[in-house]
C-alpha atoms as one frame of an Amber mdcrd trajectory, in Angstrom:
protein
-140.689  96.380   6.681-140.030  96.411   3.511-138.023  98.761   0.603-136.914
  99.715  -2.555-133.495  98.655  -3.491-132.484 101.548  -5.499-132.999 103.513
  -2.087-131.411 100.642   0.355-128.865 100.133  -1.445-127.849 104.147  -1.261
-128.594 103.657   2.055-126.073 101.070   1.875-123.795 103.101   0.110-123.906
 105.793   2.627-122.568 103.129   5.188-120.021 103.158   3.907-118.744 105.435
   3.480-118.869 105.588  -0.389-118.751 109.955  -1.841-118.656 109.889  -4.302
-120.510 107.457  -8.173-119.651 108.519 -11.347-121.791 107.564 -14.012-123.962
 108.346 -16.832-127.846 107.887 -16.758-129.326 105.366 -18.658-132.676 103.938
 -18.659-131.371 100.553 -16.217-129.959 102.598 -14.360-132.507 105.288 -13.019
-134.173 104.576 -10.007-130.327 104.258  -8.470-130.050 108.577  -9.415-133.317
 109.446  -8.270-132.222 107.597  -4.536-129.454 109.471  -4.681-131.348 112.842
  -5.320-131.421 113.606  -1.225-128.599 111.394  -0.524-125.019 112.873   0.797
-123.648 110.560  -2.829-122.079 112.816  -4.453-123.406 111.987  -8.789-120.563
 113.270 -10.851-122.248 112.854 -13.855-120.077 112.689 -17.218-120.790 112.854
 -20.908-118.608 108.874 -20.837-118.533 105.827 -19.513-114.498 105.805 -19.890
-114.738 108.601 -18.357-116.476 108.470 -15.104-114.011 104.451 -15.314-111.591
 107.011 -15.068-111.905 109.197 -12.563-113.245 106.670 -10.841-109.575 104.785
 -11.601-107.838 108.422  -9.905-110.300 108.831  -7.169-109.583 105.197  -5.620
-104.883 105.782  -6.080-105.854 108.628  -3.961-108.300 107.996  -1.554-106.798
 104.040  -0.778-111.120 102.865  -1.339-112.989 100.952  -3.181-114.610 104.027
  -5.657-118.325 103.355  -7.354-119.380 103.385 -10.933-122.577 103.192 -12.297
-122.682 102.545 -15.572-126.438 101.875 -17.934-126.443  98.605 -20.096-124.558
  97.147 -23.512-123.117 100.772 -25.148-122.611 101.987 -20.678-121.452  98.795
 -20.244-118.611  98.356 -22.995-117.820 101.625 -22.880-116.760 101.606 -19.476
-114.342  98.162 -20.288-111.805 100.256 -21.167-111.426 102.334 -18.166-112.726
  99.694 -16.415-109.985  96.830 -17.610-107.112  99.010 -17.340-108.083  99.398
 -13.248-108.050  96.209 -13.206-104.306  95.429 -14.619-102.973  98.091 -11.951
-104.978  96.773  -9.567-107.238  99.485  -8.850-110.380  98.192  -6.611-113.316
  99.631  -8.226-116.941  98.265  -8.434-119.368  98.979 -11.060-123.263  98.678
 -10.562-124.490  98.435 -13.650-128.524  98.552 -15.085-129.325  95.124 -17.284
-132.433  94.281 -19.164-135.746  93.669 -16.836-135.648  89.955 -16.509-138.407
  89.494 -18.127-137.341  90.206 -21.286-134.592  86.864 -21.141-134.247  86.241
 -25.218-136.149  88.463 -26.478-133.944  90.577 -27.461-135.246  93.901 -25.884
-133.477  97.300 -26.335-129.239  97.159 -26.039-129.291  93.553 -24.740-125.948
  91.620 -25.603-127.207  88.406 -26.186-126.057  86.949 -29.432-124.587  83.969
 -28.274-126.574  83.998 -24.975-129.223  85.170 -23.328-129.074  87.991 -20.512
-125.137  87.768 -21.348-123.602  91.022 -20.975-121.615  90.432 -17.962-119.710
  88.023 -19.434-118.166  91.072 -21.334-115.988  91.741 -18.501-114.693  88.054
 -16.512-111.445  88.879 -18.036-110.812  91.445 -16.319-113.148  92.374 -12.906
-111.421  89.594 -10.008-115.589  88.426 -10.477-118.607  89.789 -12.291-122.340
  88.598 -10.526-125.550  88.700 -12.259-128.832  89.592  -9.937-131.124  87.081
 -10.264-133.605  87.449  -7.179-134.115  91.202  -5.631-133.720  89.088  -2.665
-129.898  88.508  -3.060-128.586  91.643  -4.552-127.547  92.449  -0.425-125.752
  89.719   0.034-123.690  90.407  -3.333-122.934  93.563  -2.665-121.491  93.253
   0.009-118.727  90.750  -1.245-118.336  92.774  -4.159-116.409  95.616  -1.748
-115.317  92.868   0.844-113.620  91.733  -2.379-112.277  94.652  -4.214-110.625
  95.996  -1.824-109.343  91.914  -0.683-106.697  90.506  -1.227-104.359  91.908
  -4.671-107.867  94.875  -4.860-109.363  95.095  -8.356-112.408  95.489  -9.611
-115.988  93.739  -9.270-118.874  93.507 -11.063-122.831  93.968 -10.533-125.162
  93.574 -13.278-128.731  94.048 -12.011-131.158  93.817 -14.142-133.637  97.052
 -14.092-136.762  95.733 -12.291-134.856  94.146  -9.380-133.278  98.079  -9.024
-137.222  99.000  -8.371-139.017  96.223  -5.930-139.065  96.106  -2.281-137.337
  93.546  -0.065-137.577  93.705   3.729-135.404  95.646   4.595-132.883  92.848
   7.280-132.319  91.785   4.290-129.632  94.516   4.603-129.694  94.549   8.185
-128.049  91.701   7.702-124.649  92.354   7.261-123.691  95.767   8.862-122.381
  93.867  11.278-119.649  92.240   8.508-116.257  93.267   9.187-115.287  96.156
   6.873-111.576  95.411   6.777-110.683  92.123   6.608-106.900  90.452   9.039
-103.997  90.713   5.755-101.632  88.024   5.581 -98.020  88.381   7.876 -94.702
  87.180   6.474 -93.039  84.397   9.442 -90.429  84.791  11.658 -88.901  82.129
  10.914 -88.703  83.174   7.146 -88.350  87.306   7.441 -84.867  85.908   9.211
 -83.819  84.149   6.207 -84.208  86.979   4.395 -83.141  89.733   6.375 -79.270
  87.313   7.176 -79.483  86.684   2.797 -79.322  89.628   2.206 -77.007  91.261
   4.772 -74.087  88.558   3.247 -75.236  89.487  -0.680 -72.359  91.287  -2.060
 -74.327  93.692  -4.079 -78.407  93.586  -2.905 -80.359  95.730  -4.471 -84.457
  95.928  -3.699 -86.827  96.777  -6.636 -89.981  97.798  -5.960 -93.359  97.643
  -7.377 -96.746  99.625  -7.350 -97.937  97.298  -5.030 -95.643  98.162  -2.689
 -97.891 101.123  -2.594-100.714 100.435  -2.777-100.433  97.874   0.492 -98.861
 101.183   1.864 -95.223 100.613   2.968 -93.356 103.267   2.038 -92.485 103.966
   4.704 -91.246 100.096   6.523 -90.061 100.209   3.588 -87.297 103.012   3.682
 -87.196 101.683   7.343 -86.272  98.536   5.949 -83.596  99.703   3.519 -81.823
 102.872   5.099 -80.869  99.991   8.353 -79.210  97.554   5.919 -78.187 100.660
   3.707 -79.809  98.834   0.193 -80.616  99.911  -3.058 -84.049 100.224  -4.413
 -84.751  99.881  -8.163 -88.535 100.566  -8.801 -91.306  99.373 -11.822 -92.449
 102.199 -13.252 -96.162 101.104 -10.731 -93.517 101.409  -7.929 -92.237 105.721
  -9.112 -92.906 107.729  -5.689 -92.390 104.307  -3.278 -89.826 106.418  -1.958
 -89.322 110.532  -2.939 -86.945 110.482  -5.824 -84.240 112.212  -3.893 -84.329
 109.810  -0.762 -80.183 108.297  -0.854 -80.962 105.255  -1.290 -83.451 105.280
  -4.092 -81.861 104.327  -7.712 -84.493 105.155  -9.932 -86.576 102.825 -12.124
 -85.358 100.228 -14.295 -86.614  98.851 -18.606 -86.855 100.042 -21.741 -86.733
 104.158 -20.165 -84.805 103.055 -17.154 -81.113 104.335 -17.014 -77.634 102.649
 -17.746 -76.411 103.091 -13.826 -80.529 101.523 -13.016 -80.813  98.711 -15.162
 -76.639  97.522 -14.230 -76.848  98.082 -10.874 -79.653  95.419 -11.399 -78.561
  93.239 -13.372 -75.290  93.416 -11.396 -76.284  92.372  -8.480 -75.996  88.698
  -6.847 -79.257  89.703  -4.513 -82.877  91.152  -5.696 -86.543  91.393  -3.205
 -88.983  91.810  -5.359 -91.446  94.007  -3.645 -95.284  94.145  -5.070 -94.136
  93.066  -8.717 -94.531  91.398 -11.865 -91.323  92.500 -13.935 -93.368  93.723
 -16.878 -92.324  93.543 -19.620 -90.921  96.747 -20.057 -89.360  97.570 -16.907
 -86.938  94.629 -17.495 -86.412  94.950 -21.157 -88.487  92.178 -22.220 -86.570
  89.582 -20.319 -83.479  89.218 -22.162 -80.368  89.676 -19.576 -77.938  91.544
 -20.520 -79.691  94.587 -20.602 -82.341  95.215 -17.198 -82.795  91.926 -14.817
 -80.382  88.512 -15.020 -82.054  85.954 -13.279 -81.075  83.597 -12.435 -77.645
  84.033 -12.006 -78.007  86.833  -9.397 -81.278  85.650  -7.049 -84.591  86.507
  -6.780 -86.334  86.949  -3.295 -89.901  87.302  -3.819 -93.243  88.850  -1.546
 -96.185  89.501  -3.184-100.097  89.531  -2.113-100.740  87.585  -4.905 -99.526
  83.739  -5.037 -99.837  84.394  -8.975 -97.213  86.493  -9.090 -94.523  84.450
  -6.744 -92.182  82.834  -9.969 -94.798  84.707 -12.809 -92.114  85.604 -14.892
 -88.548  85.140 -12.934 -87.469  81.610 -11.495 -87.205  82.284  -7.285 -84.822
  81.378  -3.574 -87.564  82.061  -1.964 -90.331  83.610  -2.312 -93.657  84.570
   0.426 -97.046  84.988   0.148 -98.250  88.680   2.844 -99.046  92.203   2.759
 -95.994  94.164   2.398 -96.781  96.260   5.109 -96.889  94.130   7.706 -93.375
  92.157   6.166 -91.944  95.247   6.110 -92.946  96.358   9.113 -91.918  91.842
  10.226 -88.670  92.201   8.315 -87.170  95.614   9.492 -87.941  94.658  12.893
 -85.453  90.639  12.045 -82.432  93.863  11.108 -82.782  95.752  13.929 -83.099
  92.229  16.278 -79.844  91.003  14.129 -77.645  94.158  13.402 -78.674  96.716
  16.267 -76.273  99.351  14.469 -77.401  99.107  11.179 -75.089  98.975   8.508
 -73.621 101.669   6.110 -72.422 101.599   2.706 -70.902 105.055   1.900 -70.037
 104.297  -1.648 -73.007 103.107  -2.314 -74.746 106.165  -1.587 -71.675 108.368
  -3.071 -71.928 106.647  -6.656 -76.133 107.527  -6.682 -75.579 110.977  -5.302
 -73.319 111.270  -8.496 -74.412 109.058 -11.102 -77.697 111.919 -10.098 -75.480
 114.822 -11.240 -74.255 113.537 -13.964 -77.919 112.902 -15.227 -79.146 115.908
 -14.394 -76.225 117.963 -15.683 -76.445 115.713 -18.666 -80.169 117.042 -19.149
 -80.031 120.560 -18.511 -79.412 121.936 -21.602 -82.560 120.659 -23.012 -84.032
 122.006 -18.834 -82.753 125.612 -20.193 -83.358 125.165 -23.520 -85.716 128.489
 -25.520 -85.946 126.584 -28.370 -90.146 126.950 -29.754 -91.861 123.966 -29.775
 -90.627 123.787 -26.464 -88.491 120.267 -25.454 -90.403 118.352 -23.723 -87.175
 117.656 -21.631 -88.071 122.488 -20.834 -91.932 121.410 -19.797 -91.386 118.894
 -16.950 -88.784 120.692 -15.845 -90.651 124.124 -15.299 -93.545 122.094 -13.807
 -91.608 120.488 -11.450 -89.625 123.624 -10.484 -93.461 125.264  -9.601 -95.388
 122.342  -8.427 -95.225 122.200  -4.631 -93.924 118.892  -3.247 -97.245 116.554
  -2.156 -98.564 118.446  -5.726-100.557 115.275  -7.613 -99.272 114.273 -10.717
-101.176 111.993 -13.744 -99.584 110.693 -16.462-101.225 109.283 -19.430 -99.297
 107.056 -22.490 -96.051 108.358 -23.898 -93.440 111.825 -22.870 -94.935 111.892
 -19.934 -95.020 108.856 -18.856 -92.121 107.033 -20.273 -90.178 110.827 -19.520
 -91.786 111.911 -16.623 -90.661 107.424 -15.231 -87.656 108.801 -16.093 -86.598
 111.937 -15.133 -89.076 113.861 -13.208 -88.543 114.238  -9.238 -91.595 112.447
  -7.521 -91.421 113.152  -3.402 -94.765 112.133  -1.169 -95.508 108.102  -2.155
 -98.797 108.121  -4.228 -98.802 111.142  -5.705 -98.524 110.118  -9.759-100.948
 107.747 -11.171-100.228 106.533 -14.055-101.547 103.418 -16.224 -98.724 100.539
 -15.667-100.038  96.921 -17.336-102.648  98.027 -19.737-100.975 101.348 -20.989
-104.449 103.541 -21.357-104.144 106.900 -23.894-106.720 108.179 -22.459-106.635
 107.580 -18.470-104.415 110.698 -17.853-106.700 113.773 -17.993-110.113 112.155
 -16.628-108.108 110.265 -13.947-107.220 113.545 -12.604-111.091 114.407 -11.782
-111.358 111.506  -9.227-107.965 112.495  -7.837-108.769 116.184  -7.230-112.054
 114.547  -5.398-109.472 112.555  -3.118-107.692 115.163  -2.555-108.987 118.118
  -2.753-107.086 120.312  -0.831-104.012 119.358  -3.142-102.814 120.345  -5.978
-104.267 117.651  -9.434-101.561 118.587 -13.326-102.472 116.068 -14.978 -99.985
 115.673 -18.108-101.252 114.276 -21.204 -99.743 114.268 -24.643-102.534 115.303
 -27.380-103.254 112.527 -28.811-104.608 110.857 -25.362-106.719 114.582 -24.928
-108.262 114.462 -27.727-109.548 111.021 -26.701-112.242 112.289 -24.306-112.314
 115.505 -24.186-115.824 116.188 -22.844-114.187 115.326 -19.745-113.941 119.697
 -19.737-117.464 119.568 -19.035-117.963 116.978 -15.418-115.096 119.491 -15.136
-117.145 122.837 -15.475-119.870 121.841 -14.344-119.258 119.758 -10.995-116.346
 122.667 -10.276-113.277 120.086 -10.209-110.015 122.914 -10.408-107.828 120.083
 -12.635-105.083 120.847 -14.506-104.359 120.286 -17.086-100.376 120.132 -19.403
-101.198 119.604 -22.989 -97.573 118.356 -24.607 -99.267 118.721 -28.426 -96.770
 117.889 -30.397 -99.426 117.491 -33.595 -98.628 113.478 -33.373 -99.552 109.865
 -31.606 -95.379 110.915 -31.267 -94.328 107.974 -29.601 -95.443 105.147 -32.163
 -94.432 107.598 -34.588 -90.803 107.859 -33.793 -91.453 104.218 -33.951 -92.709
 103.869 -37.256 -90.187 106.369 -38.960 -87.055 104.906 -37.428 -87.472 101.260
 -38.385 -89.984 101.955 -41.971 -89.642 105.357 -43.121 -93.277 106.647 -42.510
 -95.567 108.297 -40.051 -98.747 107.566 -41.598-101.281 107.046 -39.440 -99.670
 108.453 -36.531 -99.616 112.294 -37.290-101.720 114.732 -37.270-101.668 116.368
 -40.619-104.262 118.629 -42.827-102.955 119.557 -46.651 -99.532 118.686 -45.295
 -99.268 120.690 -42.386 -98.787 119.727 -38.555-102.655 119.959 -37.334-104.242
 120.268 -34.160-107.383 122.008 -32.807-106.749 125.519 -30.662-106.962 122.798
 -27.945-107.481 125.990 -25.068-110.034 127.471 -26.981-112.103 124.069 -27.068
-111.485 124.276 -22.350-113.017 127.959 -22.318-115.693 126.637 -25.442-116.598
 123.852 -22.110-116.354 127.176 -19.611-112.716 125.955 -18.208-110.585 128.748
 -18.288-107.541 127.856 -21.518-104.126 128.964 -22.464-102.722 128.516 -24.975
 -98.447 128.589 -24.787 -96.749 130.932 -27.365 -92.922 130.876 -25.944 -90.101
 127.836 -23.895 -90.229 132.247 -20.873 -94.325 131.982 -20.989 -95.604 128.577
 -19.929 -93.956 128.397 -16.062 -96.048 131.781 -15.620 -98.941 130.412 -16.819
 -98.758 127.238 -15.105 -97.974 129.404 -11.256-101.892 131.082 -12.753-103.050
 128.489 -13.087-102.304 126.687  -9.460-103.793 130.327  -7.634-106.387 130.108
  -9.854-108.056 126.760  -8.581-110.269 126.987 -11.270-109.708 124.375 -14.131
-107.464 125.457 -16.735-106.230 124.206 -20.021-101.940 125.228 -20.779-101.172
 123.798 -24.219 -97.975 123.857 -24.542 -96.656 123.488 -28.854 -93.974 120.470
 -27.822 -91.107 119.375 -30.264 -91.960 115.657 -30.975 -88.555 114.020 -29.900
 -88.190 110.504 -28.264 -87.629 109.682 -24.560 -83.543 108.256 -24.469 -83.504
 104.666 -24.116 -80.991 102.694 -22.741 -82.808  99.295 -22.524 -84.439  96.868
 -25.156 -87.960  95.711 -26.061 -87.830  93.273 -28.706 -90.166  94.421 -30.590
 -87.346  96.330 -31.917 -85.533  93.173 -33.320 -88.872  92.701 -34.504 -89.040
  95.561 -37.223 -85.743  95.388 -37.419 -83.556  92.029 -36.825 -80.297  93.362
 -35.723 -79.950  97.064 -35.676 -79.977  98.178 -33.026 -82.472 100.418 -33.788
 -85.035 102.428 -31.203 -86.877 105.628 -32.212 -86.044 108.493 -33.874 -87.713
 112.346 -33.849 -90.939 113.014 -36.549
């Protein structure tokens, strides 16, 4: 029996358990949209492909499955590229299905084709960041390609893949047997674990160390290995520091958690890592901001400190620091083996009351140092007050998305996360504009949880049309716009080093300028509140949560820099020898 590829594709996606597809229409993909009309799969219609990609990214982070983006060719594909690249650098599984020019028009430069250097080459645009890019050359190959695409996206180190499909192939018929042959194939690949002998070597090394530290990255969260990490750290009483992407790997009130390292880390956390004799790195790339530009006097002093590194991706082992023991393994499996070995070698575990007391003292002192800013009634609001009020109102398991600036760096430093995987942050690409649309996907993946996007006015202004999607699709996200009338972090950087804010602040006739985003929200049909005093914010947020409606809360905020004690060597490029960071603008 034969059937249209577009209809068979939809049935394939249904069979895989796909519940949502994010995208935007175009003449190259409407055959697929038509096939979705009577499907239980819900098409989330966006006004821009970057919104679709970021929303799909947020969905995949929460659902722990590959999300699906449906894109048009040419400008549709390039519009989505930033969001797909962001997912790639954070190891988020995603399958991008893109329409392409008709196969019989290759080389003729039909409408919207990208072929300035090679014919039919739009898929090449994605090569630098996707795990693989396919162009479907024959209709009978499509079933095998789409099955491989999902498997590759979800296995090993996860990430996006692209399947570029000429529009005429979507409308061709093939034998249904070609798709049926894919059904018996396993949906889950057995993941590699850690050899018992290697695990014993690691456990004995860490147990014999005087000042061991576990350094956890986003890979632990991707592997859903937080329970295993907690058990291992608790049994041997090893403190846990984390990267930006590792925030929430254990609850921030866990007695063994130090906190985030690097440029926006604190002296206590950075010094704990710098003076460690052994570091167990788990699922982390040791990125520049997390490691204070890899300069040994600030965060990590490796190889004086010895590094043991476990990762699912062999290319990460030793990428930025030399490794004494390196192992390739799924972190959930590996930590399970490490804990089993640790319990065998040390049945009663290890205790370190002095360490636990030191961590608690540090937390109390750090909280006290922020107390005045967190309780300040000044207006525009202090950023610390905004974060403290949000945390006070949100339930423990609420999901937050961040963007860039205070809402990412300050959140990493100061905002407690209590449930693993409940903070979604653009890490590797640090994409401005990620946080607001990612919240849409997060809420669709977890409809019973409160989802709040902490985003600056610069980030929200990238794609405010996402509000149309929220309204049309009834997605009750709350956006807290921390509005400082600027690209605040960059403005503070430019002011500190060059004495100007040209191009980094929003002004009209010499005065701060911003659209009234609360009014913009209302124009889209979404609730919008512009907070006019410090006292108004907390009750407004509580009311927004209770309403169950999509809501924008615009909060005017002082443009104050996030406190820093780490290092970023761009400071030396701008102002050699001056040790200047950021200033308020």
